[in-house]
GROMACS .gro file of C-alpha atoms in nm:
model
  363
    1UNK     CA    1   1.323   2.372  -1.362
    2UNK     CA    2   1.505   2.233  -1.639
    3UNK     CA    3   1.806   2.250  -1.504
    4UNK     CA    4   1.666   2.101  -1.160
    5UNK     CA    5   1.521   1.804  -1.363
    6UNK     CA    6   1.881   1.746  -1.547
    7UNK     CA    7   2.023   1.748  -1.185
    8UNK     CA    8   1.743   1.541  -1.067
    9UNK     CA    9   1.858   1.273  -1.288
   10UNK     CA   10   2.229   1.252  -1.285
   11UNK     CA   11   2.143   1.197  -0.923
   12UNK     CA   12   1.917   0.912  -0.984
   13UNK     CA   13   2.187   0.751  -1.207
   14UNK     CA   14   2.429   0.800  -0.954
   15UNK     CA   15   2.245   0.623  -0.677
   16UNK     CA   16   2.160   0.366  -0.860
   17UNK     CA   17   2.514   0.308  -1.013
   18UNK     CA   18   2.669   0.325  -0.618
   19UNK     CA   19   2.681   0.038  -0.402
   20UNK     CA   20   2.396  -0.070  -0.246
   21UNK     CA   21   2.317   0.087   0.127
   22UNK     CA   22   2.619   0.270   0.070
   23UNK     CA   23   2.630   0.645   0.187
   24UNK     CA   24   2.747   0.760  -0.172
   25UNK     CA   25   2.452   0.593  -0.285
   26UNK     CA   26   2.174   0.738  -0.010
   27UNK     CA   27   2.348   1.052  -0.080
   28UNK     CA   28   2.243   1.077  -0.426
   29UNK     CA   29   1.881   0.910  -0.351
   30UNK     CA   30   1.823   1.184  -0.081
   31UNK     CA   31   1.940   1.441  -0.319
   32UNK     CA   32   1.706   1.343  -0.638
   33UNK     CA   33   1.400   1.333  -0.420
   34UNK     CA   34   1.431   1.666  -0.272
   35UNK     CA   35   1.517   1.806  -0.610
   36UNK     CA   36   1.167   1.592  -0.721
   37UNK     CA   37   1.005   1.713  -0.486
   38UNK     CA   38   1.064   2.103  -0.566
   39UNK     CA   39   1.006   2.028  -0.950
   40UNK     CA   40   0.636   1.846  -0.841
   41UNK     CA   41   0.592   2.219  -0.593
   42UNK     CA   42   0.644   2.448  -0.891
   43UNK     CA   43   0.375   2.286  -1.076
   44UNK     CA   44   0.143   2.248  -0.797
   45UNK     CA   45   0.250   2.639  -0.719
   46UNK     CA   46   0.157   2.743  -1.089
   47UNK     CA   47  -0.209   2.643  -1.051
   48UNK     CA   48  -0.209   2.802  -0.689
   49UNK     CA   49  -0.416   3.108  -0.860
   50UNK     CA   50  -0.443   3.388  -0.602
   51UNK     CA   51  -0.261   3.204  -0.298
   52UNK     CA   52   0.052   3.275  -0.519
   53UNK     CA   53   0.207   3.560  -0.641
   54UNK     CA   54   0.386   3.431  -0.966
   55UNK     CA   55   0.064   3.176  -1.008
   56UNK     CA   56  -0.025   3.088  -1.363
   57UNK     CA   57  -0.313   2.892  -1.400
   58UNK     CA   58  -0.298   2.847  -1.824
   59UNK     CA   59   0.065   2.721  -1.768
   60UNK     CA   60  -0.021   2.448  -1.511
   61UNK     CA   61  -0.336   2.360  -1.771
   62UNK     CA   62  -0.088   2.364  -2.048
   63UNK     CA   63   0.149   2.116  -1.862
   64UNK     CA   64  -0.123   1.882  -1.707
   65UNK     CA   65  -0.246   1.873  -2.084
   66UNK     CA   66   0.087   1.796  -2.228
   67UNK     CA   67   0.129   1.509  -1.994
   68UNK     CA   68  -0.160   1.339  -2.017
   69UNK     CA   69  -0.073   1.336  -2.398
   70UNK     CA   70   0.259   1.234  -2.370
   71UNK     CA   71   0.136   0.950  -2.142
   72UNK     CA   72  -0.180   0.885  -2.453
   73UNK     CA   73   0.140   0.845  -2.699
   74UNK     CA   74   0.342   0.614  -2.482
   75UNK     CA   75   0.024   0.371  -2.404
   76UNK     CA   76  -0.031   0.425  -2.803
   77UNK     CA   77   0.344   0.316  -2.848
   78UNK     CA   78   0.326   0.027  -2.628
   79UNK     CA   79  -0.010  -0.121  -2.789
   80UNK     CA   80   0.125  -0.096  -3.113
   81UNK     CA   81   0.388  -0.385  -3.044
   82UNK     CA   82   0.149  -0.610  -2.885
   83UNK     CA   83   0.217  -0.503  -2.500
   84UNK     CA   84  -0.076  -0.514  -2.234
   85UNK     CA   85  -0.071  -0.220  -2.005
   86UNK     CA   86  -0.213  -0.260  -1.669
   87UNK     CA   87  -0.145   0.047  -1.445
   88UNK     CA   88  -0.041   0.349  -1.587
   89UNK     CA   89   0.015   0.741  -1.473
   90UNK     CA   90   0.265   1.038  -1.461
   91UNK     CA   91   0.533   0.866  -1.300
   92UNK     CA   92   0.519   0.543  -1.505
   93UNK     CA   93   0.363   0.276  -1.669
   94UNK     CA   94   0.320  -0.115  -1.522
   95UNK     CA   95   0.273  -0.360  -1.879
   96UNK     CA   96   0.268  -0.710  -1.920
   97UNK     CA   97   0.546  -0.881  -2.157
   98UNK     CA   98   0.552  -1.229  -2.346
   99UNK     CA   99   0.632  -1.489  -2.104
  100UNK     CA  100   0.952  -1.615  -2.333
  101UNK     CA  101   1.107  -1.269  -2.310
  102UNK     CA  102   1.379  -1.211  -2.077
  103UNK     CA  103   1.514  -0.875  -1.966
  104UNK     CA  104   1.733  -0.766  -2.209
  105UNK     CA  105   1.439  -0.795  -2.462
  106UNK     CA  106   1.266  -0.635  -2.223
  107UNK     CA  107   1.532  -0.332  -2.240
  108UNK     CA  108   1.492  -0.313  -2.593
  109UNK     CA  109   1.154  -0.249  -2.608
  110UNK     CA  110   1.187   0.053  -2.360
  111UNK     CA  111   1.434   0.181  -2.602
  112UNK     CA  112   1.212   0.142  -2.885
  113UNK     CA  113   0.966   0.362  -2.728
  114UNK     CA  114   1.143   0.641  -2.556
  115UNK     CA  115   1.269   0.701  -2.941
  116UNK     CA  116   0.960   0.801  -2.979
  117UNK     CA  117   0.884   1.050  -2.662
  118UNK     CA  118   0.956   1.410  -2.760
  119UNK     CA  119   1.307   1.596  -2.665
  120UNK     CA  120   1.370   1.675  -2.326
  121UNK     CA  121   1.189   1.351  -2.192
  122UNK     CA  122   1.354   0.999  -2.145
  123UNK     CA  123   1.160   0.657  -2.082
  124UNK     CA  124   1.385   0.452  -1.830
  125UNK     CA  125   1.349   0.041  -1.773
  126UNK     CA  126   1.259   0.049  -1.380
  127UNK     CA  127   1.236  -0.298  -1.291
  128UNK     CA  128   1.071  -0.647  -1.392
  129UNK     CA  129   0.827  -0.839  -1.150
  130UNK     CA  130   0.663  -1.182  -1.169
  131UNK     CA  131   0.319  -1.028  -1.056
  132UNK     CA  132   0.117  -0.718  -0.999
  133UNK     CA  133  -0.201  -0.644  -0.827
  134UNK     CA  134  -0.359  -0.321  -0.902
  135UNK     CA  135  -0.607  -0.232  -0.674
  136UNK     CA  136  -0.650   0.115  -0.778
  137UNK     CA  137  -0.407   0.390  -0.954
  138UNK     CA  138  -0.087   0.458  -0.767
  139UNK     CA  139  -0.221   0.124  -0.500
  140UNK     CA  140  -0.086  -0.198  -0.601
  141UNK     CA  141   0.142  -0.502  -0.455
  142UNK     CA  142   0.430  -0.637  -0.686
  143UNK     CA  143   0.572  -1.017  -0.614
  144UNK     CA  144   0.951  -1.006  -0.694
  145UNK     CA  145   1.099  -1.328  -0.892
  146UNK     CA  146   1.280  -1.372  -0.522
  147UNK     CA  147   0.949  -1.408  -0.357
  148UNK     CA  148   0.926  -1.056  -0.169
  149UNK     CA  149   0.607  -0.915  -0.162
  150UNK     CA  150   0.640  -0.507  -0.257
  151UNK     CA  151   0.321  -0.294  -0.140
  152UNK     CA  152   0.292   0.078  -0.232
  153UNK     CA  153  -0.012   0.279  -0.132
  154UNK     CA  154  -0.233   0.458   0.119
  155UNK     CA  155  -0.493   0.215   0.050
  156UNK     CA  156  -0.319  -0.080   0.049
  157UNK     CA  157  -0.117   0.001   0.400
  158UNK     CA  158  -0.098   0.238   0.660
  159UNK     CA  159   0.091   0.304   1.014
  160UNK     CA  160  -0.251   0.219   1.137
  161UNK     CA  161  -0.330  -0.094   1.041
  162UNK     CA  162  -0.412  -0.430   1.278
  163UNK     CA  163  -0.119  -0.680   1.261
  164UNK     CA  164  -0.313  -0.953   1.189
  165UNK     CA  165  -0.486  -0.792   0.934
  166UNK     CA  166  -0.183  -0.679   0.764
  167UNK     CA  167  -0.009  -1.042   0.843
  168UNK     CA  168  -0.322  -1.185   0.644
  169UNK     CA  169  -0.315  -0.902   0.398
  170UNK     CA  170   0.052  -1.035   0.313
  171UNK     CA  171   0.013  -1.375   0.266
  172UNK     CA  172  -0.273  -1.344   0.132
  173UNK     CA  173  -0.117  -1.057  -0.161
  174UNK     CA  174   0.159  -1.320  -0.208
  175UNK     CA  175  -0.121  -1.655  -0.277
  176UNK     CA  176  -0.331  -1.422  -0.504
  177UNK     CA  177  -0.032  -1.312  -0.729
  178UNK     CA  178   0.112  -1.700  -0.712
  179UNK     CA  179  -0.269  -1.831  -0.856
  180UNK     CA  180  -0.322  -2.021  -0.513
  181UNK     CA  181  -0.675  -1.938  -0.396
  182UNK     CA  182  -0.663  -2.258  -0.196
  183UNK     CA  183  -0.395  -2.016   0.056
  184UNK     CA  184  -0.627  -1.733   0.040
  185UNK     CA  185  -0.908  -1.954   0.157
  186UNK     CA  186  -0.739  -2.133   0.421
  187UNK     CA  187  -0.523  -1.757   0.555
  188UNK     CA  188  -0.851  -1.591   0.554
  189UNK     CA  189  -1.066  -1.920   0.775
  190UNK     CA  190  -0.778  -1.964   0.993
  191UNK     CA  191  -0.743  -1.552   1.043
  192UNK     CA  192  -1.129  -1.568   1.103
  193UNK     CA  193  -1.148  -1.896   1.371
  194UNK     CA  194  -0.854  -1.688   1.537
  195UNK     CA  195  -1.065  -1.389   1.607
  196UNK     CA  196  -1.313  -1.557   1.687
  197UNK     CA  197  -1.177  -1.791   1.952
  198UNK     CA  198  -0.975  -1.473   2.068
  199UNK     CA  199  -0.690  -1.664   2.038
  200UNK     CA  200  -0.503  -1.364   1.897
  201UNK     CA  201  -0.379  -1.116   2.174
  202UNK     CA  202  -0.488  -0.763   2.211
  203UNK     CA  203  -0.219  -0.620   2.074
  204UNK     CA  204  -0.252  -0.778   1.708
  205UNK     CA  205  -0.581  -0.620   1.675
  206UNK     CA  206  -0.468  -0.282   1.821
  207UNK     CA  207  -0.420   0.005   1.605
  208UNK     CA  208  -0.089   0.245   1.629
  209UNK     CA  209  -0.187   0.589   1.586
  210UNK     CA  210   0.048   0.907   1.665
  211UNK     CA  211  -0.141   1.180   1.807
  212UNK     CA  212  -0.205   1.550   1.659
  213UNK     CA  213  -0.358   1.704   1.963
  214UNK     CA  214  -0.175   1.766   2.302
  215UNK     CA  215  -0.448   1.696   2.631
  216UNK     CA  216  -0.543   2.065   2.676
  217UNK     CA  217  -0.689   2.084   2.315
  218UNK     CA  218  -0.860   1.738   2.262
  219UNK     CA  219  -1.042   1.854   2.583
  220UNK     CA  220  -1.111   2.176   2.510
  221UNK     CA  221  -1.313   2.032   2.207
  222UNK     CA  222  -1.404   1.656   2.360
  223UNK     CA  223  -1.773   1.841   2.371
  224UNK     CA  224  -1.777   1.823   2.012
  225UNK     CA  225  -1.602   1.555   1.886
  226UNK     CA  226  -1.486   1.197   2.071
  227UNK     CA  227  -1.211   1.050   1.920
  228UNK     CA  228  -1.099   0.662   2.023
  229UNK     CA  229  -0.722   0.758   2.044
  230UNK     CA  230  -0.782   1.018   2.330
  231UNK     CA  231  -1.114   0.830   2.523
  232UNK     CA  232  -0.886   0.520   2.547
  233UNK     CA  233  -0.651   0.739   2.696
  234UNK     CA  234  -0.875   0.904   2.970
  235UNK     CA  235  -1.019   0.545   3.012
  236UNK     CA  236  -0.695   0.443   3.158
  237UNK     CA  237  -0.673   0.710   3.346
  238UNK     CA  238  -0.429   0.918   3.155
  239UNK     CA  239  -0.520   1.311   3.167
  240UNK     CA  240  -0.142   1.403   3.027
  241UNK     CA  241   0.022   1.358   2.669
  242UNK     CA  242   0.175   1.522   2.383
  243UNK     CA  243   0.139   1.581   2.070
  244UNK     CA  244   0.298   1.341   1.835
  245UNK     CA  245   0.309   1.068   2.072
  246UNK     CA  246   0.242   0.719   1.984
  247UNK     CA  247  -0.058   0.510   2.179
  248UNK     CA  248  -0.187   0.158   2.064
  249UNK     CA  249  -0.578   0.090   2.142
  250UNK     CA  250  -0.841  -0.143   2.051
  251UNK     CA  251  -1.218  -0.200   2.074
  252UNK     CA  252  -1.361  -0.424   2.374
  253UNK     CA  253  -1.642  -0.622   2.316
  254UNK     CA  254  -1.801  -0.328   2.470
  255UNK     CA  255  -1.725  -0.141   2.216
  256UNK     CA  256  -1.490   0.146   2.386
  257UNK     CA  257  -1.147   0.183   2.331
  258UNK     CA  258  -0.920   0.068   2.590
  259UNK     CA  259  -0.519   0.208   2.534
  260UNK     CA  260  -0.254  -0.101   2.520
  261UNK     CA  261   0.053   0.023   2.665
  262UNK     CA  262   0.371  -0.068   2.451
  263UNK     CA  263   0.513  -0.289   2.760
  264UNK     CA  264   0.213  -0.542   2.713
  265UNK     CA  265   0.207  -0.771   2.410
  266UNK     CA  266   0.422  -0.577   2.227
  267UNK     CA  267   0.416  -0.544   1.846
  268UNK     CA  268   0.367  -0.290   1.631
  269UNK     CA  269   0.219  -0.278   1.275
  270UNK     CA  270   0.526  -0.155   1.132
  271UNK     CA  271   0.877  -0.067   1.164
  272UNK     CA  272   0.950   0.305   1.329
  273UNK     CA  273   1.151   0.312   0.971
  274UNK     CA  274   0.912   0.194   0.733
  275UNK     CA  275   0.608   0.400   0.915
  276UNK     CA  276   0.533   0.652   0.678
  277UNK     CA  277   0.813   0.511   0.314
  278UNK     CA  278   0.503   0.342   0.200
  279UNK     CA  279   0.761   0.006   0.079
  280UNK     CA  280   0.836  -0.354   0.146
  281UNK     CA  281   0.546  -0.469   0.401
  282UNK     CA  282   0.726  -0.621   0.693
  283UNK     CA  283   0.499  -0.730   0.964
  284UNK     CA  284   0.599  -0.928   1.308
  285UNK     CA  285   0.445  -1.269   1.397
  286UNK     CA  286   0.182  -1.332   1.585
  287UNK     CA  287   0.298  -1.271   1.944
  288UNK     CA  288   0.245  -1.522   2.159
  289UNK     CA  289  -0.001  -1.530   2.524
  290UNK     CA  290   0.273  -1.487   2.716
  291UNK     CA  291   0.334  -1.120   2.880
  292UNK     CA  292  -0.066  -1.073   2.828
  293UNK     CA  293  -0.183  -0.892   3.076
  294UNK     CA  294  -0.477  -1.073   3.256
  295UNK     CA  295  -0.672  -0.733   3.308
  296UNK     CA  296  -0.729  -0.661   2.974
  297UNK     CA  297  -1.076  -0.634   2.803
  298UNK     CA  298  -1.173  -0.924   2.563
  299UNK     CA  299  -1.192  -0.746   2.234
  300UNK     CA  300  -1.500  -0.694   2.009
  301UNK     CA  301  -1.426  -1.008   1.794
  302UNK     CA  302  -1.744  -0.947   1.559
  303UNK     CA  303  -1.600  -0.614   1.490
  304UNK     CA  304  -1.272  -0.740   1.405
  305UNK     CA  305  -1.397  -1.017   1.154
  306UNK     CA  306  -1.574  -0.748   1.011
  307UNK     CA  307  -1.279  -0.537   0.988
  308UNK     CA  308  -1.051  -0.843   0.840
  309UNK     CA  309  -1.337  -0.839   0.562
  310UNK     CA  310  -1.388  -0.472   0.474
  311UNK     CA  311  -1.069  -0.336   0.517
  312UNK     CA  312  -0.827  -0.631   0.458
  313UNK     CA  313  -1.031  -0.865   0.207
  314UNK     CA  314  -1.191  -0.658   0.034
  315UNK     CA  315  -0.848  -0.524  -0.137
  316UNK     CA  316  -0.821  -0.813  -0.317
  317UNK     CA  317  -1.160  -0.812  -0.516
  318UNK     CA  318  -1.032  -0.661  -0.811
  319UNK     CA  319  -0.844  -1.034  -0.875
  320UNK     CA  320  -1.097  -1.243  -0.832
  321UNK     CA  321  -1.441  -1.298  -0.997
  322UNK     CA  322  -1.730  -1.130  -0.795
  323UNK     CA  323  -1.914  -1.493  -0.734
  324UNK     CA  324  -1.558  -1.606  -0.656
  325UNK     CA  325  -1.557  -1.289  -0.361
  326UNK     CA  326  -1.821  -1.337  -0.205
  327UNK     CA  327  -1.798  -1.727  -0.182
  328UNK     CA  328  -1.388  -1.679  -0.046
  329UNK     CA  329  -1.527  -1.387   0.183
  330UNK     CA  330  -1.798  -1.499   0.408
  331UNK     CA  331  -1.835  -1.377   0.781
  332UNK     CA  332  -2.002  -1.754   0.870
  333UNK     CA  333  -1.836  -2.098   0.830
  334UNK     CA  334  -2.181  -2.176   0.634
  335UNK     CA  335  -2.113  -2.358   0.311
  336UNK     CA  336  -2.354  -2.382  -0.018
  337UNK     CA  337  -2.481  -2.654  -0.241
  338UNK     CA  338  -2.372  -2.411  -0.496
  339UNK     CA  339  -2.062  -2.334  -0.391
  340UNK     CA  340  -1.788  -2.466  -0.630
  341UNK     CA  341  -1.466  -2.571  -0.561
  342UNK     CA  342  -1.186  -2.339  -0.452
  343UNK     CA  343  -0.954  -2.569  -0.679
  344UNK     CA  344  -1.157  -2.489  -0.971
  345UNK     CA  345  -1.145  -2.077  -0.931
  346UNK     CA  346  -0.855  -1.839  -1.124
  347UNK     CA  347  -0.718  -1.524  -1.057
  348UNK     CA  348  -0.818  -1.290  -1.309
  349UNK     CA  349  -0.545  -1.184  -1.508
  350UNK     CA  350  -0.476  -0.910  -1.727
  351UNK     CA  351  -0.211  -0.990  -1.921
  352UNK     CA  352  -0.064  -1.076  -2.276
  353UNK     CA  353   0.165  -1.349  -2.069
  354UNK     CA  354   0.276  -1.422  -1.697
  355UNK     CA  355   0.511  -1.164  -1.712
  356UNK     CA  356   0.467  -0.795  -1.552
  357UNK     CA  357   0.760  -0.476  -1.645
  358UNK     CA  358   0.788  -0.111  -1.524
  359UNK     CA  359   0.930   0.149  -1.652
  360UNK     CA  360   0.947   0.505  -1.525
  361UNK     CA  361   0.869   0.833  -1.701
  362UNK     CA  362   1.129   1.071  -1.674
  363UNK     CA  363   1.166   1.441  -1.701
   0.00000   0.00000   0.00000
């Protein structure tokens, strides 16, 4: 393993030394993850107890405990010169900077404290963003100092998700990490008066979802257990498909599924490339009315406000005060004599200036 890990990160230098999309360079990317990947599998195979043969359950205790001490030490280490840390775990550690400081400084400081780190393990300077939202550990969006919105996380994206929710998610990411709440108000009203005038077409609130069960064995269970991806199938009329196919399907206002072939309003969620890398969020426009078909179902629009709200909005609580939430967030179009201002709310910020760094733990 130690000699997999040393590998591992000549690799990672390499790639990141080649030119960029060149094949050197993907080369050495494709080579340090599958060599990461192995070194994560013999930890996860010590703790395997009797499901392994070689399984050692006091050396995968001993190396979760060393970990979470090294990762005590460099929070300890970062604290002690005045840095805020905002998202931190085994692969690396997301702090806020001085505003004043640039990135050599920056550099500096991740020297500083990977002086500290023990033999055998080396701190390296990731990256520098203008913004970070952290909506839980290992779930966050990152705003570049270009503008590009970065999210990373199951529960901040998925294959699955609605394109207009993941169109307002994105804008709506990009306002919160700017400080404009007036754009999250006015994305999440105008996303809302869409769905409710069903100007949207079907297929931005249909769901992608690649299917795990061929037609002989969702029927040969269907007594059981319905699932939406196969009824909207058999709605249509379909009694064949494989497993691993792709459908699209969406909830009428009757509330069962109805499939959306990929010939009728079509747009997808995401990119075949980007389905399952868990990067960049990319998401097409809104498509327009033409090509609709004009024997489609009107979809459940109270289901999909509801959706925008609990699945969408909802991610971006952790920024905002809860008063702030629930006054930005409303289903109805009524407004308050309490309600304040949108102009006078703030992003809540954790931060020691309006800078955010990463580094990455290595070894």
């Amino acid at each position: 393993m130690d000699r997999l890990t040393e590998l591992r990160l000549f690799h990672k230098r390499a790639a990141r030394e080649a030119p960029a999309g060149s094949m050197e360079g993907n080369q050495h990317d494709g080579t340090q993850a599958a060599m990461k990947t192995v070194i994560n599998a013999a930890y996860g195979y010590l703790g395997a107890t009797s499901m392994a043969l070689f399984a050692d359950l006091e050396a995968a205790n001993e190396v979760t405990r060393r970990g979470r001490a090294l990762l005590d030490s460099l929070l300890a280490s970062l604290r002690e010169r005045g840095m805020v840390p905002i998202e931190a775990d085994t692969d690396g550690v997301y702090f806020a900077v001085p505003s004043e400081w640039g990135e050599e400084q920056e550099r500096a400081l991740v020297s500083q404290v990977g002086a500290t780190l023990p033999d055998g393990v080396k701190l390296e300077y990731e990256a520098r963003y203008g913004a970070m939202l952290s909506h839980a550990i290992k779930n966050y969006a990152l705003l570049t100092y270009s503008g590009e919105v970065i999210v990373r996380g199951a529960a901040m994206r998925s294959s699955r998700s609605e394109p207009y929710g993941e169109r307002f998610l994105r804008q709506a990411l990009r306002c919160v990490m700017q400080g404009d709440l007036v754009g999250v108000a006015q994305g999440y009203q105008d996303t809302l008066r869409a769905l409710r005038t069903r100007s949207l077409p079907a297929s931005d609130v249909a769901t992608r979802f690649r299917l795990s069960k061929d037609a002989q064995t969702y029927l040969a269970g269907r007594a059981r257990q319905k699932e939406a991806q196969y009824e909207a199938l058999l709605l249509a009329g379909r009694r064949q498909w494989k497993s691993g196919e792709h459908v699209r399907f969406y909830r009428a206002s009757t509330g069962t599924p109805v499939w959306l072939p990929d010939d009728i309003d079509d747009i997808s969620p995401l990119e075949d490339a980007e389905e399952d890398s868990g990067e960049t969020m990319r998401v097409a426009p809104p498509s327009s009315a033409l090509g609709r078909s004009p024997d489609l179902p009107a979809y459940d629009s109270d289901y999909y406000q509801q959706v925008l709200l609990n699945s969408y909005a909802e991610r971006l609580r952790v920024a905002l005060e809860p008063e702030d939430f629930l006054q930005l967030f409303r289903l109805d179009a009524q407004t308050s004599f309490f309600d304040r201002p949108v102009e006078q709310m703030h992003v809540r910020w954790i931060r020691y200036a309006s800078e955010v760094s990463g580094v990455e733990e290595q070894g």
